[in-house]
Each structure stands twice: as structure tokens, then as C-alpha cells.
PDB file of C-alpha atoms in Angstrom:
ATOM      1  CA  MET A   1     137.632  56.787 -37.734  1.00 84.00           C
ATOM      2  CA  LEU A   2     140.856  56.421 -35.768  1.00 95.00           C
ATOM      3  CA  GLU A   3     141.736  52.806 -35.513  1.00 96.00           C
ATOM      4  CA  ALA A   4     144.969  50.779 -34.977  1.00 98.00           C
ATOM      5  CA  GLY A   5     146.388  49.670 -38.220  1.00 98.00           C
ATOM      6  CA  ILE A   6     146.424  52.941 -40.136  1.00 98.00           C
ATOM      7  CA  LYS A   7     149.700  53.130 -42.069  1.00 98.00           C
ATOM      8  CA  GLY A   8     151.694  55.932 -43.346  1.00 98.00           C
ATOM      9  CA  HIS A   9     154.610  56.632 -45.699  1.00 98.00           C
ATOM     10  CA  GLY A  10     156.850  59.481 -46.034  1.00 98.00           C
ATOM     11  CA  GLU A  11     160.129  60.432 -47.637  1.00 98.00           C
ATOM     12  CA  LEU A  12     162.649  63.165 -47.957  1.00 98.00           C
ATOM     13  CA  VAL A  13     165.891  63.643 -49.937  1.00 98.00           C
ATOM     14  CA  VAL A  14     168.934  64.517 -47.759  1.00 98.00           C
ATOM     15  CA  THR A  15     169.763  68.008 -48.706  1.00 98.00           C
ATOM     16  CA  GLU A  16     172.094  70.465 -46.912  1.00 98.00           C
ATOM     17  CA  ASP A  17     168.936  71.965 -45.196  1.00 98.00           C
ATOM     18  CA  VAL A  18     168.381  68.686 -43.182  1.00 98.00           C
ATOM     19  CA  THR A  19     171.926  67.794 -42.339  1.00 98.00           C
ATOM     20  CA  ALA A  20     173.372  67.724 -38.668  1.00 98.00           C
ATOM     21  CA  VAL A  21     175.589  70.716 -39.699  1.00 98.00           C
ATOM     22  CA  LYS A  22     172.681  72.809 -40.825  1.00 97.00           C
ATOM     23  CA  VAL A  23     170.288  72.000 -37.987  1.00 97.00           C
ATOM     24  CA  GLY A  24     172.920  72.311 -35.337  1.00 97.00           C
ATOM     25  CA  SER A  25     172.841  68.804 -33.969  1.00 97.00           C
ATOM     26  CA  GLY A  26     176.425  67.781 -35.160  1.00 97.00           C
ATOM     27  CA  GLU A  27     179.344  68.494 -37.494  1.00 97.00           C
ATOM     28  CA  LEU A  28     178.718  66.137 -40.408  1.00 97.00           C
ATOM     29  CA  ASN A  29     176.834  66.454 -43.687  1.00 97.00           C
ATOM     30  CA  VAL A  30     174.565  63.441 -42.904  1.00 98.00           C
ATOM     31  CA  LEU A  31     170.834  63.340 -42.136  1.00 98.00           C
ATOM     32  CA  ALA A  32     170.308  65.015 -38.835  1.00 98.00           C
ATOM     33  CA  THR A  33     168.631  62.995 -36.056  1.00 98.00           C
ATOM     34  CA  PRO A  34     166.027  65.856 -35.546  1.00 98.00           C
ATOM     35  CA  ALA A  35     165.323  65.854 -39.337  1.00 98.00           C
ATOM     36  CA  MET A  36     164.580  62.032 -39.030  1.00 98.00           C
ATOM     37  CA  ILE A  37     162.369  62.768 -36.075  1.00 98.00           C
ATOM     38  CA  ALA A  38     160.540  65.403 -38.146  1.00 98.00           C
ATOM     39  CA  LEU A  39     159.981  62.820 -40.921  1.00 98.00           C
ATOM     40  CA  ILE A  40     158.479  60.461 -38.431  1.00 98.00           C
ATOM     41  CA  GLU A  41     156.229  62.995 -36.913  1.00 98.00           C
ATOM     42  CA  LYS A  42     155.002  64.277 -40.338  1.00 98.00           C
ATOM     43  CA  THR A  43     154.389  60.795 -41.657  1.00 98.00           C
ATOM     44  CA  ALA A  44     152.400  59.770 -38.485  1.00 98.00           C
ATOM     45  CA  TRP A  45     150.494  63.153 -38.678  1.00 98.00           C
ATOM     46  CA  GLN A  46     149.641  62.838 -42.261  1.00 98.00           C
ATOM     47  CA  SER A  47     148.581  59.091 -41.985  1.00 98.00           C
ATOM     48  CA  VAL A  48     145.830  59.984 -39.598  1.00 98.00           C
ATOM     49  CA  ALA A  49     144.658  63.577 -40.851  1.00 98.00           C
ATOM     50  CA  ALA A  50     142.037  62.393 -43.101  1.00 97.00           C
ATOM     51  CA  GLU A  51     140.341  60.525 -40.331  1.00 97.00           C
ATOM     52  CA  LEU A  52     139.880  63.409 -38.029  1.00 97.00           C
ATOM     53  CA  GLU A  53     136.744  65.656 -37.835  1.00 96.00           C
ATOM     54  CA  PRO A  54     136.998  69.124 -39.392  1.00 96.00           C
ATOM     55  CA  GLY A  55     138.812  71.508 -36.920  1.00 97.00           C
ATOM     56  CA  TRP A  56     140.783  68.845 -35.302  1.00 98.00           C
ATOM     57  CA  GLY A  57     144.402  67.806 -35.634  1.00 97.00           C
ATOM     58  CA  THR A  58     147.279  66.075 -33.788  1.00 98.00           C
ATOM     59  CA  VAL A  59     150.289  67.279 -31.956  1.00 98.00           C
ATOM     60  CA  GLY A  60     153.353  65.377 -31.041  1.00 98.00           C
ATOM     61  CA  GLY A  61     153.782  64.443 -27.403  1.00 98.00           C
ATOM     62  CA  LEU A  62     156.700  61.893 -27.241  1.00 98.00           C
ATOM     63  CA  VAL A  63     159.351  60.554 -29.498  1.00 98.00           C
ATOM     64  CA  ASN A  64     161.520  57.566 -28.551  1.00 98.00           C
ATOM     65  CA  VAL A  65     163.753  56.648 -31.481  1.00 98.00           C
ATOM     66  CA  SER A  66     167.134  55.137 -32.255  1.00 98.00           C
ATOM     67  CA  HIS A  67     169.110  56.563 -35.133  1.00 98.00           C
ATOM     68  CA  LEU A  68     171.055  53.562 -36.244  1.00 98.00           C
ATOM     69  CA  ALA A  69     173.035  54.591 -39.425  1.00 98.00           C
ATOM     70  CA  PRO A  70     174.112  57.665 -41.302  1.00 98.00           C
ATOM     71  CA  THR A  71     172.464  58.788 -44.579  1.00 98.00           C
ATOM     72  CA  PRO A  72     174.683  61.010 -46.809  1.00 98.00           C
ATOM     73  CA  LEU A  73     173.711  63.960 -48.923  1.00 97.00           C
ATOM     74  CA  GLY A  74     171.665  63.065 -52.002  1.00 98.00           C
ATOM     75  CA  MET A  75     170.103  59.767 -50.500  1.00 98.00           C
ATOM     76  CA  LYS A  76     166.413  59.325 -49.824  1.00 98.00           C
ATOM     77  CA  GLY A  77     165.082  58.828 -46.305  1.00 98.00           C
ATOM     78  CA  LEU A  78     161.962  56.662 -46.342  1.00 98.00           C
ATOM     79  CA  CYS A  79     159.642  56.317 -43.368  1.00 98.00           C
ATOM     80  CA  ASP A  80     156.774  53.895 -42.543  1.00 98.00           C
ATOM     81  CA  THR A  81     154.503  54.279 -39.492  1.00 98.00           C
ATOM     82  CA  VAL A  82     151.740  52.148 -38.128  1.00 98.00           C
ATOM     83  CA  LEU A  83     149.136  53.439 -35.716  1.00 98.00           C
ATOM     84  CA  THR A  84     149.429  50.729 -33.039  1.00 98.00           C
ATOM     85  CA  ALA A  85     146.969  52.072 -30.251  1.00 98.00           C
ATOM     86  CA  VAL A  86     144.308  54.632 -29.841  1.00 98.00           C
ATOM     87  CA  GLU A  87     143.885  55.405 -26.280  1.00 97.00           C
ATOM     88  CA  GLY A  88     141.413  58.172 -25.798  1.00 96.00           C
ATOM     89  CA  ARG A  89     143.137  61.335 -27.419  1.00 97.00           C
ATOM     90  CA  LYS A  90     146.520  59.538 -27.392  1.00 98.00           C
ATOM     91  CA  LEU A  91     147.774  57.774 -30.633  1.00 98.00           C
ATOM     92  CA  VAL A  92     150.720  55.547 -30.480  1.00 98.00           C
ATOM     93  CA  PHE A  93     152.794  54.859 -33.738  1.00 98.00           C
ATOM     94  CA  GLU A  94     155.593  52.495 -34.489  1.00 98.00           C
ATOM     95  CA  ALA A  95     157.891  53.867 -37.060  1.00 98.00           C
ATOM     96  CA  VAL A  96     160.736  52.537 -39.123  1.00 98.00           C
ATOM     97  CA  VAL A  97     163.042  54.764 -41.287  1.00 98.00           C
ATOM     98  CA  PHE A  98     165.199  53.532 -44.113  1.00 98.00           C
ATOM     99  CA  ASP A  99     167.509  54.851 -46.697  1.00 98.00           C
ATOM    100  CA  GLU A 100     168.440  53.082 -50.107  1.00 96.00           C
ATOM    101  CA  CYS A 101     170.997  50.852 -48.156  1.00 98.00           C
ATOM    102  CA  GLY A 102     168.670  49.659 -45.353  1.00 98.00           C
ATOM    103  CA  GLU A 103     167.221  50.565 -42.012  1.00 98.00           C
ATOM    104  CA  ILE A 104     168.520  53.828 -40.407  1.00 98.00           C
ATOM    105  CA  GLY A 105     166.121  54.383 -37.461  1.00 98.00           C
ATOM    106  CA  ARG A 106     163.107  53.045 -35.562  1.00 98.00           C
ATOM    107  CA  GLY A 107     160.956  53.751 -32.563  1.00 98.00           C
ATOM    108  CA  THR A 108     157.724  54.903 -31.278  1.00 98.00           C
ATOM    109  CA  HIS A 109     155.899  58.212 -31.401  1.00 98.00           C
ATOM    110  CA  GLU A 110     152.809  59.495 -29.503  1.00 98.00           C
ATOM    111  CA  ARG A 111     150.502  62.232 -30.811  1.00 98.00           C
ATOM    112  CA  PHE A 112     147.441  63.566 -29.163  1.00 98.00           C
ATOM    113  CA  THR A 113     144.175  64.808 -31.027  1.00 98.00           C
ATOM    114  CA  VAL A 114     143.291  68.330 -30.322  1.00 98.00           C
ATOM    115  CA  ASN A 115     140.734  70.977 -31.373  1.00 98.00           C
ATOM    116  CA  ASN A 116     142.985  73.189 -33.371  1.00 98.00           C
ATOM    117  CA  GLU A 117     141.274  76.455 -32.302  1.00 97.00           C
ATOM    118  CA  ARG A 118     141.277  75.660 -28.696  1.00 97.00           C
ATOM    119  CA  PHE A 119     144.958  74.463 -28.839  1.00 96.00           C
ATOM    120  CA  ALA A 120     146.042  77.676 -30.572  1.00 95.00           C
ATOM    121  CA  ASP A 121     144.074  79.848 -28.034  1.00 96.00           C
ATOM    122  CA  LYS A 122     145.788  78.012 -25.130  1.00 94.00           C
ATOM    123  CA  ALA A 123     149.201  78.565 -26.753  1.00 93.00           C
ATOM    124  CA  LEU A 124     148.280  82.348 -27.196  1.00 93.00           C
ATOM    125  CA  LYS A 125     147.252  82.737 -23.537  1.00 91.00           C
ATOM    126  CA  ARG A 126     150.711  81.262 -22.522  1.00 89.00           C
ATOM    127  CA  SER A 127     152.371  84.173 -24.475  1.00 85.00           C
ATOM    128  CA  GLU A 128     150.324  86.719 -22.566  1.00 84.00           C
ATOM    129  CA  LYS A 129     151.525  85.719 -19.104  1.00 69.00           C
TER     130      LYS A 129
END
């Protein structure tokens, strides 16, 4: 059952694949902001996945984060999320991201519960227009 207080933890190692240069968000070989956001989304998604009914999932709807410090190649990025509110289908998470030296990002993330099959059908119908 989805209730406020569910916690998640995720991590990644900063490899070339998640740098600003590689993802196209900058010129430096540091953790890209889009990669940090993906870590937040993945951590939040995985934290609630086991609480959903079969055939249901979540999709991201809003991300509001600050990227506060650079993380170089080889370091770990660690993410902690907490589900702070369940408002119908909307799930609100607080996220904090660290590397081995301290905090590198924080913010909020909203996800929405969806029936996976209906959501996929809706997406397919958009491609047929």
C-alpha cells in the first residue's frame, strides 16, 4: 500500500556514459544534471514498485532539483528519496543526492500511478495521429 514514508536508495558510478559531455548537457567530464535526475527518478520509482498492484507502474511528471556540486569520473553518486505525500494518483518525493564528499543535489519529484497497458496504448495512439 502506498503511504507517505516509503524510502528509497539508489546509486551509480560516474562513468563517461553519464557525463555532461556524453549526454550533451555541457562540456565537462562530470556527472550530468540529466543523469542525476535519472538517478532520482529511478530511486523513487523503484522505492514504490513493490507496493503497486500487478499491471500498474509509475511515470514521472515533475522534477524540481538543484544540482549543487560537481562529481568527477570514478566517484559514486548516492540518492535517497522519501515519499512525502500520496494525493490520489500523484506521488510526491523528496530527494537528496550525495557523492563521497557530500551533498550534490536536492529537490522534489512527482510521479503518477498508471495502468501500464492503458498508458502504453495511449502512447501508441499518439503515434498514429
